[in-house]
Short mmCIF file of C-alpha atoms and ligand atoms in Angstrom, two decimals:
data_model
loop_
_atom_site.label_atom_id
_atom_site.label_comp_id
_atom_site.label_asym_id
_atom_site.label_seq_id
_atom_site.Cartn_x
_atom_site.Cartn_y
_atom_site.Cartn_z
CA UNK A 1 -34.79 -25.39 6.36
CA UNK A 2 -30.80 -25.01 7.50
CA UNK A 3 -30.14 -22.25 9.54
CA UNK A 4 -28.97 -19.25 7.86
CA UNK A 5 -25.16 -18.65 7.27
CA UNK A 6 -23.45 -16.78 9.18
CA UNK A 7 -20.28 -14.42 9.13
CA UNK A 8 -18.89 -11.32 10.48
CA UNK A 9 -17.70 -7.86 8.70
CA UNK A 10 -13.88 -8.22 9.15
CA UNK A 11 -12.04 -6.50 12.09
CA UNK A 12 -11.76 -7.45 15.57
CA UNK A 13 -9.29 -7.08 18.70
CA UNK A 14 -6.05 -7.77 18.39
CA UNK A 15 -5.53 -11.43 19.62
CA UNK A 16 -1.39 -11.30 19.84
CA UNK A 17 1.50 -9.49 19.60
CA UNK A 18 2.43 -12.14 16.68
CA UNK A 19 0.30 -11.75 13.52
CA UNK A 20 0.06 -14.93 12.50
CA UNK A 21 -0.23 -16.29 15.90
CA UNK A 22 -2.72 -13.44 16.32
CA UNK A 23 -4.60 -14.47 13.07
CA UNK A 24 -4.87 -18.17 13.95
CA UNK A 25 -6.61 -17.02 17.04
CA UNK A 26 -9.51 -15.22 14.84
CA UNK A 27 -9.93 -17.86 13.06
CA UNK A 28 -10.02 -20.29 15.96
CA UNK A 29 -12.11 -17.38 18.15
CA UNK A 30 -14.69 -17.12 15.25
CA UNK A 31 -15.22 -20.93 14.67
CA UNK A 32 -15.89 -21.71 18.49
CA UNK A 33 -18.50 -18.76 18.25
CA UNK A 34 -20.20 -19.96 15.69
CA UNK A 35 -19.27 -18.19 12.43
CA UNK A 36 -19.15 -19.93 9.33
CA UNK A 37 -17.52 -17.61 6.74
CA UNK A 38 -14.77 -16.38 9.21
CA UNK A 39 -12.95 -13.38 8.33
CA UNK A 40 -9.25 -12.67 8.94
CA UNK A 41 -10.07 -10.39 11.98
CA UNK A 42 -7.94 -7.23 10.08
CA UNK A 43 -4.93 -8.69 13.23
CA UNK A 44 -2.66 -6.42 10.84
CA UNK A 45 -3.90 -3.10 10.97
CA UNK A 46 -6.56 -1.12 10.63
CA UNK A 47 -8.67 -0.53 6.83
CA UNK A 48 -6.93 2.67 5.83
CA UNK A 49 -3.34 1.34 7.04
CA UNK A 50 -3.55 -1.78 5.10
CA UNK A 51 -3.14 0.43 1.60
CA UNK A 52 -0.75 2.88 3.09
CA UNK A 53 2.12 0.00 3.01
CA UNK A 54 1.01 -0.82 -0.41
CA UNK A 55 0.12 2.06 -2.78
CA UNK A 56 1.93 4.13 -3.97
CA UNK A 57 0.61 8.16 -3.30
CA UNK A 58 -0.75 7.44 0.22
CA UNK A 59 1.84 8.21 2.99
CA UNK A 60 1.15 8.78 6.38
CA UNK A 61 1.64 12.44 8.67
CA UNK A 62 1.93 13.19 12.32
CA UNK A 63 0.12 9.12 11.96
CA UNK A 64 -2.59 10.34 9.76
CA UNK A 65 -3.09 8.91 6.06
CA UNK A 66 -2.32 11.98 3.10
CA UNK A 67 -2.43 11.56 -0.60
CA UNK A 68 0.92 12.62 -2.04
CA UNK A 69 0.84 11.63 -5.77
CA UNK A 70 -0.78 9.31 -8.19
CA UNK A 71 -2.27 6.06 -6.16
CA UNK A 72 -1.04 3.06 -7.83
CA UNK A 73 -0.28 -0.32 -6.52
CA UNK A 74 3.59 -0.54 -6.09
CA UNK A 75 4.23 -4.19 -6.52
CA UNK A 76 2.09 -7.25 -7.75
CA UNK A 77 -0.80 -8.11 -5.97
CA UNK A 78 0.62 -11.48 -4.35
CA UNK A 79 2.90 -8.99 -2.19
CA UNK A 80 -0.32 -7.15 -1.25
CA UNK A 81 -0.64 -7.89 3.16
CA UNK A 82 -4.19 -9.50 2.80
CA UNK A 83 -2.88 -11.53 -0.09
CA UNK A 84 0.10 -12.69 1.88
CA UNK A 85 -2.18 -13.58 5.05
CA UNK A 86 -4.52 -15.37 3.09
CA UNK A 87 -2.11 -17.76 1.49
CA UNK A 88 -0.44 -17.61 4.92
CA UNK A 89 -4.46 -19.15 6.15
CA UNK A 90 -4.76 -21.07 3.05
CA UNK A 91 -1.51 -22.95 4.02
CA UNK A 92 -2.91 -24.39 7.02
CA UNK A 93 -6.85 -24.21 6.45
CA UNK A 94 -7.53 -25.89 2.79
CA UNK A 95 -11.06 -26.05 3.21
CA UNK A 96 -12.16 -22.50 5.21
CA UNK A 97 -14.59 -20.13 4.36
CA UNK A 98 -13.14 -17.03 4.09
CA UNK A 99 -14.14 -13.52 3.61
CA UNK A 100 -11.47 -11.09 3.45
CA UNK A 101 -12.59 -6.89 3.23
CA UNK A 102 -11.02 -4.15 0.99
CA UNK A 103 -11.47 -0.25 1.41
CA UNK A 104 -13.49 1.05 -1.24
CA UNK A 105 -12.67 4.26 -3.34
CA UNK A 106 -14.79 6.26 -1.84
CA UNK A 107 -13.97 5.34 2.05
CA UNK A 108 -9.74 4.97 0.96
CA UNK A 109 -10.06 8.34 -1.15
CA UNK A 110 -11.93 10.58 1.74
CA UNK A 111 -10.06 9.52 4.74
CA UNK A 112 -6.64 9.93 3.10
CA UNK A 113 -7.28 13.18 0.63
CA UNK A 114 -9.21 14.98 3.21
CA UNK A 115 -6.19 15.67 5.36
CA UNK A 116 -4.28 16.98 2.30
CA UNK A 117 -3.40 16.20 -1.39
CA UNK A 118 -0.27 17.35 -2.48
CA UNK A 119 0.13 16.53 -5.69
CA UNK A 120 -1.50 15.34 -8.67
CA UNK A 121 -5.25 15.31 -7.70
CA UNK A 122 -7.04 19.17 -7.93
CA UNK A 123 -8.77 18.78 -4.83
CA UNK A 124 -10.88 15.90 -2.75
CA UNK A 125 -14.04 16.39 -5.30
CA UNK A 126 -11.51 15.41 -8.02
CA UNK A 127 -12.76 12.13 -9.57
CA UNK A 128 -9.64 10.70 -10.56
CA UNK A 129 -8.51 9.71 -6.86
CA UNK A 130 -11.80 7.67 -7.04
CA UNK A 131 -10.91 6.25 -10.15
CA UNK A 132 -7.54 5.42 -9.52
CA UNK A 133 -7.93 3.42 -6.03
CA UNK A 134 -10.33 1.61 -8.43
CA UNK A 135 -7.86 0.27 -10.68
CA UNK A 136 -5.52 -0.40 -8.02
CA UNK A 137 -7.76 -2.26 -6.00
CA UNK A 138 -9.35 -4.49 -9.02
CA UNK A 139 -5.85 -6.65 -9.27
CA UNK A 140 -6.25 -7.04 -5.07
CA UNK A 141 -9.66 -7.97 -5.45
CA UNK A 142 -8.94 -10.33 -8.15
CA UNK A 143 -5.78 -12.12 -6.32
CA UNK A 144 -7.96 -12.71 -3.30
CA UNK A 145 -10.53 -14.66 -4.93
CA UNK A 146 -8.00 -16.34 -6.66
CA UNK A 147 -6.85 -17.48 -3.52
CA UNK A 148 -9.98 -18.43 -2.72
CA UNK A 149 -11.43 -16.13 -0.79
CA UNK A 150 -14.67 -14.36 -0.58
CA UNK A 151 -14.58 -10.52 -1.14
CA UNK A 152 -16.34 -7.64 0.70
CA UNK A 153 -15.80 -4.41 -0.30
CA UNK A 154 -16.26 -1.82 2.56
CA UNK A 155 -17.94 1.48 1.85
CA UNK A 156 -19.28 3.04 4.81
CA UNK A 157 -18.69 6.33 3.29
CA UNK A 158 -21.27 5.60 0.62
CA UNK A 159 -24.29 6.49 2.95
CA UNK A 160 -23.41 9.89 2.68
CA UNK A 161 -24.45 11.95 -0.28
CA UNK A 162 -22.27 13.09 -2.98
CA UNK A 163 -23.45 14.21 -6.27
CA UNK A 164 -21.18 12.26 -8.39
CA UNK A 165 -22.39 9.25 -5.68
CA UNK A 166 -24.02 6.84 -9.18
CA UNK A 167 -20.51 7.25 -10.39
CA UNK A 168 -18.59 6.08 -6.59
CA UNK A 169 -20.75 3.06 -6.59
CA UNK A 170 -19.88 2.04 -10.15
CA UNK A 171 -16.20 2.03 -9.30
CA UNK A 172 -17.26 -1.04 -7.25
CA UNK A 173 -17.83 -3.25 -10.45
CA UNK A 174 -15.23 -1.61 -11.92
CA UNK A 175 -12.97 -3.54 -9.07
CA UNK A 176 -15.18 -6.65 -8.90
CA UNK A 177 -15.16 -7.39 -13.37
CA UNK A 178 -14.58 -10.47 -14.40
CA UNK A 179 -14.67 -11.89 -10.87
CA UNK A 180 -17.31 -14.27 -10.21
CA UNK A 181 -20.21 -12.64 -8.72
CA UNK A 182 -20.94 -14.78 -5.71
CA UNK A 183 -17.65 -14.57 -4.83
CA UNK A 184 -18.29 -10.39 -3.95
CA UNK A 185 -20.50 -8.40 -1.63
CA UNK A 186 -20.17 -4.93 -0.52
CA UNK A 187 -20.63 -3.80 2.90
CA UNK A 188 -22.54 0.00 3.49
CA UNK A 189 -22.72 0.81 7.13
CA UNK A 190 -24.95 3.27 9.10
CA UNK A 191 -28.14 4.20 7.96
CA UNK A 192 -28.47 3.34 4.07
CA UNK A 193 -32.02 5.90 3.82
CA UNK A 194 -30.75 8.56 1.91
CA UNK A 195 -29.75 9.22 -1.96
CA UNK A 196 -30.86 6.45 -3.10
CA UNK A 197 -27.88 4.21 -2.19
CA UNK A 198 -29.38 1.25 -2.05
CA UNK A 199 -31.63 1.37 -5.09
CA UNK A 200 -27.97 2.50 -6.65
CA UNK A 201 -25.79 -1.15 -4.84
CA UNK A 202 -28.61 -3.26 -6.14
CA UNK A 203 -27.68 -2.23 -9.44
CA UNK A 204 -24.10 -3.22 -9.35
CA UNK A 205 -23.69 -6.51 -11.52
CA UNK A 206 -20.89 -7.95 -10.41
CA UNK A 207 -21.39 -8.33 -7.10
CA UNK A 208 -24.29 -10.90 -5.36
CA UNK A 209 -24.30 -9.44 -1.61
CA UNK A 210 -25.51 -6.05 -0.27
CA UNK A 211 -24.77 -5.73 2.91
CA UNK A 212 -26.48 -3.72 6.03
CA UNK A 213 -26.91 -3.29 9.53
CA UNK A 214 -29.76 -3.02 10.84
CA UNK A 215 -29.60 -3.23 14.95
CA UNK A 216 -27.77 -0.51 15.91
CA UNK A 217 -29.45 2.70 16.92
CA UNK A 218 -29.00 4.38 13.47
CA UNK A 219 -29.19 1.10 11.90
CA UNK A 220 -32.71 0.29 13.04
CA UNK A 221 -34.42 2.31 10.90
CA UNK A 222 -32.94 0.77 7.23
CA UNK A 223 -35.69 -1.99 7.59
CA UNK A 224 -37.75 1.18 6.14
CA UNK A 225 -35.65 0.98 3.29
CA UNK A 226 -35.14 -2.30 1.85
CA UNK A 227 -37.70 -4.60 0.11
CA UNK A 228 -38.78 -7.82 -1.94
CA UNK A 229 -38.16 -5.85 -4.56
CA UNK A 230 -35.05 -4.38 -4.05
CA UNK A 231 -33.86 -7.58 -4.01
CA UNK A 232 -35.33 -9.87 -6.51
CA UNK A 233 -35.63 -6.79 -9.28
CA UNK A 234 -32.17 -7.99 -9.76
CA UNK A 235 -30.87 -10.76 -7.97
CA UNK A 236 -29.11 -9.59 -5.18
CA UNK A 237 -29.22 -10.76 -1.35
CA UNK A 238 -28.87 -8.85 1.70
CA UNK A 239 -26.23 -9.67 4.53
CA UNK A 240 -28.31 -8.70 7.05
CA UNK A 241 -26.81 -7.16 10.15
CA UNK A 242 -28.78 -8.48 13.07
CA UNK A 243 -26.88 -7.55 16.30
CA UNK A 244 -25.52 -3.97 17.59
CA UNK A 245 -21.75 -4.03 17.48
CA UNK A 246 -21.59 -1.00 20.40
CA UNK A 247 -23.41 -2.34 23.53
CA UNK A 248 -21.15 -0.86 26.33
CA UNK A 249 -22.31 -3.74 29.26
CA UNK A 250 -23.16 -7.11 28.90
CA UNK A 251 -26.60 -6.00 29.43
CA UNK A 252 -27.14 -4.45 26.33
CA UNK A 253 -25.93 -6.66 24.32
CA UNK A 254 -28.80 -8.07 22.21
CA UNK A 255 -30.17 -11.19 23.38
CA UNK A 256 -30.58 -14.05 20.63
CA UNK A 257 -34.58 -13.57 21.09
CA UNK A 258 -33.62 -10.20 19.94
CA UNK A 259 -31.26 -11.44 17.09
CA UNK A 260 -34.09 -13.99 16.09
CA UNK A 261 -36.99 -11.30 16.24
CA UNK A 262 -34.79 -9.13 14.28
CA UNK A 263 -33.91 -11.32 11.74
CA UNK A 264 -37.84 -12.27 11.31
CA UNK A 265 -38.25 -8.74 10.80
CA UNK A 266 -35.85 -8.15 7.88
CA UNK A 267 -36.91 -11.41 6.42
CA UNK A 268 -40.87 -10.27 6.34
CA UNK A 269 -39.57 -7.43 4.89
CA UNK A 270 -37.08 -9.15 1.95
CA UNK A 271 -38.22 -12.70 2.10
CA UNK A 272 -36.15 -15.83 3.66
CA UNK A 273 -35.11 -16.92 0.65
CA UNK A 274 -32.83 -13.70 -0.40
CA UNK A 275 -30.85 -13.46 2.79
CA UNK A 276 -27.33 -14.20 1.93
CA UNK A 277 -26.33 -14.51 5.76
CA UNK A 278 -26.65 -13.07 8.88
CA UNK A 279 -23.77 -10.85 10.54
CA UNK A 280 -23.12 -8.73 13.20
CA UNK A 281 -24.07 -4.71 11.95
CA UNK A 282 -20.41 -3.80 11.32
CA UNK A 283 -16.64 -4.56 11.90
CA UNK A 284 -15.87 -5.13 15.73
CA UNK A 285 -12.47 -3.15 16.36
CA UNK A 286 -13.81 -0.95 18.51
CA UNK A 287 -16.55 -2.97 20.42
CA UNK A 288 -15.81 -3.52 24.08
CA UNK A 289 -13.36 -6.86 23.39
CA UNK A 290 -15.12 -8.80 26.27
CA UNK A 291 -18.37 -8.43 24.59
CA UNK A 292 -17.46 -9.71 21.74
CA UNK A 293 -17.65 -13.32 22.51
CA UNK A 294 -20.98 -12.17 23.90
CA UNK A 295 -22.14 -10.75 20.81
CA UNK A 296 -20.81 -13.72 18.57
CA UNK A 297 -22.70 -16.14 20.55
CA UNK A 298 -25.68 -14.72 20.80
CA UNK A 299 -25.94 -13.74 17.27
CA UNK A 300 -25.26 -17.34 16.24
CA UNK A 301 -27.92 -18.47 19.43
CA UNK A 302 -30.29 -16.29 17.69
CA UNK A 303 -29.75 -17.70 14.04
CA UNK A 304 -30.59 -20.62 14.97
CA UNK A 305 -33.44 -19.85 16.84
CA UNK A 306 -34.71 -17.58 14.09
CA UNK A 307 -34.50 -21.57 12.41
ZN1 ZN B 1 -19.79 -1.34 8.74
#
């Protein structure tokens, strides 16, 4: 059998002052690690910043992100900063796989509205924030597969409970209609036990890829919570996170036996066969930089171990 596929979640360290020098060297970085569906590396800023420059009703205060009207894209989605760095990619790499990550709703809505709101929403419960990042985002979403990208839209909010929480992770095929379905995954970090989140991403139809961690310390325990079943009841595969993104010494950094024990694990539990890929748990901006290399190569060591 070929070894699984692998890719990571989107962010790492800044590689350069220059962001296109600094985004060649992600690309370049992730290849000689090992990854085959690269990501951009997020070089430009970080997941809530990104929308900031390009929505209107998001501003930022004393360098925190506030709503302050109705969220709308401002301009067409080819002037959107991950559209522009993709074709920027695309211009030199014809042939890459990509995978390029957009803040869902629910994440974009909560960490901007939660400082303050000052117009047009009633408060942060108000659905229409929600709602409106949706349509915003689905044009985004739509110009980056055009491009030819892969999608992943990032929710780590979504393991949290809300009680309108069915209704959050429908805005997700509201964004990814009429997009080819392989083409999208959405990302859930932390642990994925509670509500009924899973159960509720499985659902989604327009999207092929579900993806979870499931190293980390929190992490560990969503092998409990994912199954066969879960999978194959409607056609979905897992990205299965399959190396802690927060070791703080070399030394904890998960070995590949680890990685390839792990990933024998989750696939006893969901079956070779509906394993997308294997990635690290989450998005590496905040993981020690020199043990990221670590982490890339043993992850890939341990795919291919794993066989
Ligand atoms: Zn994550």
């Amino acid at each position: 059998m070929a070894p699984l596929t692998t890719t990571t979640i989107g962010s790492l360290f800044r590689f350069s002052e220059d962001l296109h020098e600094s985004i060649d060297k992600a690309l370049e970085f992730q290849k000689e690690h090992g990854v085959d569906i690269v990501s951009d590396g997020e070089q430009r800023a970080d997941m809530v910043a990104y929308f900031v420059e390009s929505f209107g009703g998001l501003a930022v205060e004393n360098g925190a992100p506030i709503v302050t009207g109705k969220i709308e894209l401002k301009d067409s989605p080819e002037k959107f900063s991950k559209v522009q760095d993709l074709k920027y990619i695309r211009s030199l790499h014809r042939d890459i796989k990509i995978k390029l990550a957009i803040t869902g709703p629910t994440t974009l809505g909560m960490t901007c509205g939660s400082r303050k709101i000052k117009s047009h929403y009633k408060n942060i419960m108000d659905f229409d924030l929600y709602e409106d990042i949706a349509i915003a985002l689905q044009p985004v979403a739509k110009a980056l597969v055009d491009g030819g990208a892969y999608v992943q839209i990032d929710e780590p909010f979504l393991s949290q409970g809300y009680k309108d929480l069915a209704a959050r992770v429908n805005l997700i095929d509201y964004i990814a209609q009429g997009l080819p379905s392989e083409k999208v995954s959405v990302h859930v970090c932390g642990f994925i036990g509670g509500f009924g989140v899973a159960r509720m991403l499985s659902e989604l139809e327009n999207v092929s890829v579900i993806s979870f961690g499931f190293a980390g310390g929190v992490e560990k325990r969503n092998i409990e919570h994912v199954s066969r079943k879960l999978f194959e009841d409607t056609g979905k595969r897992l990205g299965a996170g399959c190396i802690s993104v927060t070791p703080l010494a070399e030394n904890q950094v998960d070995t590949p036996e680890v990685v390839a024990a792990k990933l024998k694990d989750i696939a006893s539990k969901v079956g070779r066969e509906n394993i997308a890929y294997a990635h690290p748990d989450c998005g590496m901006r905040a993981t020690n930089k020199f043990l990221v290399p670590i982490i890339l190569r043993n992850m890939r060591a341990g795919v291919d171990l794993f066989g």
